[in-house]
């Protein structure tokens, strides 16, 4: 067994809208996979199905050898989903820090409330992870005193503090001012270099090219093509991939 | 325009000048409002001063109040302040719990719970508070349940305000974004933990200022409890001595003054609380 994530025949409907069509995807340990695609291509939905923030319509999700089938109900399934969420860390476009808690408390919250860790131990763990994202000096600030880039870095530390097997990033820089994108991408790059398995939905082609081991292209609810970034960006096979790359090439320089 | 140059020799930027003008206009407005309040208050006092004024051929009598009665009874009436505050405090505490439960029920996807919440709110809002107070005091004994006047009052006021305040808590709970719940779930929190640790603290902070307003309103609605005849709060004391000595005018004016002062103090405390909450860590 060599994969951390295995998505099999995943379908997702929003009402009559078919947003994911029999999607299959595997992610290997320490692999960094970037998912690119236009808005509405289903890339965020795919990511959100992996930790069941969206309930998939059919198919199975496997995370670190735990397998959950879509449409299951009952306490056993809820426990399974809970266990799978513990193995995945999620970073959101809108950061979603807890505004009523300090930076340190944000990062401690998961270990203390979910893992029942003693507070001093959790504080150590939180400080270590804040240090990883370079924000230990902000430990006692509240989120409203941070810039967008700093918020997102705290959100990354919060996810890392749960010591997940894989990190899911849902357009982590899309809500940021352009000058703040770099610091977040740098932290993500560092986390990748430390050996974290990562699945990243992004519009940052520069990041995908530099950091990803594999780039997955989605369009209309399907994976239309995937390859190592060099090959994919140089010789895309699908017209839609070509169009996507062209648009970003003309759209500005690559940060990171 | 030479108005501005008078103050200092240095030239001021246009923005500073505009700002200074705005500040001065605002100060002037507030000073005038304060002055007018003073006049209105003086006029009211004058109206009840018991003087006789002759202007030319016209003689004007202002209302005469029985000073002796006031001196003899004001401590007795003021003694009701404590009872009024006590009833209001317990009622608002009870109402807060009910309002929170009703709001949670209103947001529930469980049909019986949703129904219970909406049923309660509809029933209470569809009947008069006065009736509800009498119901708990006078009607329940027929079923063998005898509540003291104070307890009946607290139950009725609590149930009544709880129904109205459930909207406040519903708004508070709705003000916490979906992203907050998702972030909590993503780190593995159960729905219960998400509610307790993430949603409720934010919702309650949102709900504190309007709850303060409800408390202030409650101190005045608690006067209705005097109708039971067994709760010796402000209103009951005022009507008791007023009726006994045919001095209702003086007694009610005294009670009104006490209610008004109490409201002014509580409103001041309330705006302080609101200010300290708003500069917090939102």
PDB file of C-alpha atoms in Angstrom, chain A residues 32-39 41 43-44 47 169-174 181 185 188 199-209 212 214-216 233 244 248 255:
ATOM      1  CA  UNK A  32       2.984  17.202  -3.466  1.00  0.00           C
ATOM      2  CA  UNK A  33       0.093  17.286  -5.897  1.00  0.00           C
ATOM      3  CA  UNK A  34      -1.334  20.539  -7.228  1.00  0.00           C
ATOM      4  CA  UNK A  35      -4.811  20.615  -8.704  1.00  0.00           C
ATOM      5  CA  UNK A  36      -5.373  23.380 -11.213  1.00  0.00           C
ATOM      6  CA  UNK A  37      -8.419  24.255 -13.267  1.00  0.00           C
ATOM      7  CA  UNK A  38     -10.875  27.045 -13.950  1.00  0.00           C
ATOM      8  CA  UNK A  39     -13.440  28.124 -11.375  1.00  0.00           C
ATOM      9  CA  UNK A  41     -14.158  22.774 -12.579  1.00  0.00           C
ATOM     10  CA  UNK A  43     -11.334  21.066  -7.870  1.00  0.00           C
ATOM     11  CA  UNK A  44     -12.376  22.552  -4.505  1.00  0.00           C
ATOM     12  CA  UNK A  47     -10.706  18.460  -1.996  1.00  0.00           C
ATOM     13  CA  UNK A 169      -4.966  23.333   0.785  1.00  0.00           C
ATOM     14  CA  UNK A 170      -8.077  24.913  -0.737  1.00  0.00           C
ATOM     15  CA  UNK A 171      -6.884  27.926  -2.756  1.00  0.00           C
ATOM     16  CA  UNK A 172      -4.802  29.150   0.195  1.00  0.00           C
ATOM     17  CA  UNK A 173      -3.664  32.371  -1.482  1.00  0.00           C
ATOM     18  CA  UNK A 174      -6.773  33.372  -3.438  1.00  0.00           C
ATOM     19  CA  UNK A 181       0.992  35.647  -1.384  1.00  0.00           C
ATOM     20  CA  UNK A 185       3.739  30.033  -0.562  1.00  0.00           C
ATOM     21  CA  UNK A 188       3.940  25.829   2.077  1.00  0.00           C
ATOM     22  CA  UNK A 199      -2.795  18.167  -2.038  1.00  0.00           C
ATOM     23  CA  UNK A 200      -3.064  21.779  -3.138  1.00  0.00           C
ATOM     24  CA  UNK A 201      -5.885  23.400  -5.090  1.00  0.00           C
ATOM     25  CA  UNK A 202      -4.340  26.543  -6.490  1.00  0.00           C
ATOM     26  CA  UNK A 203      -4.139  29.142  -9.208  1.00  0.00           C
ATOM     27  CA  UNK A 204      -0.447  29.744  -8.517  1.00  0.00           C
ATOM     28  CA  UNK A 205       1.213  28.228 -11.577  1.00  0.00           C
ATOM     29  CA  UNK A 206       4.658  29.276 -10.369  1.00  0.00           C
ATOM     30  CA  UNK A 207       4.184  27.361  -7.135  1.00  0.00           C
ATOM     31  CA  UNK A 208       2.846  24.325  -8.991  1.00  0.00           C
ATOM     32  CA  UNK A 209       5.794  24.334 -11.359  1.00  0.00           C
ATOM     33  CA  UNK A 212       4.653  20.076  -7.110  1.00  0.00           C
ATOM     34  CA  UNK A 214       2.607  16.193 -10.077  1.00  0.00           C
ATOM     35  CA  UNK A 215       0.042  18.597 -11.472  1.00  0.00           C
ATOM     36  CA  UNK A 216      -3.553  17.500 -11.954  1.00  0.00           C
ATOM     37  CA  UNK A 233       3.595  22.960 -18.679  1.00  0.00           C
ATOM     38  CA  UNK A 244      -5.313  27.545 -18.775  1.00  0.00           C
ATOM     39  CA  UNK A 248      -1.752  32.616 -16.512  1.00  0.00           C
ATOM     40  CA  UNK A 255       5.498  34.629  -7.464  1.00  0.00           C
TER      41      UNK A 255
END
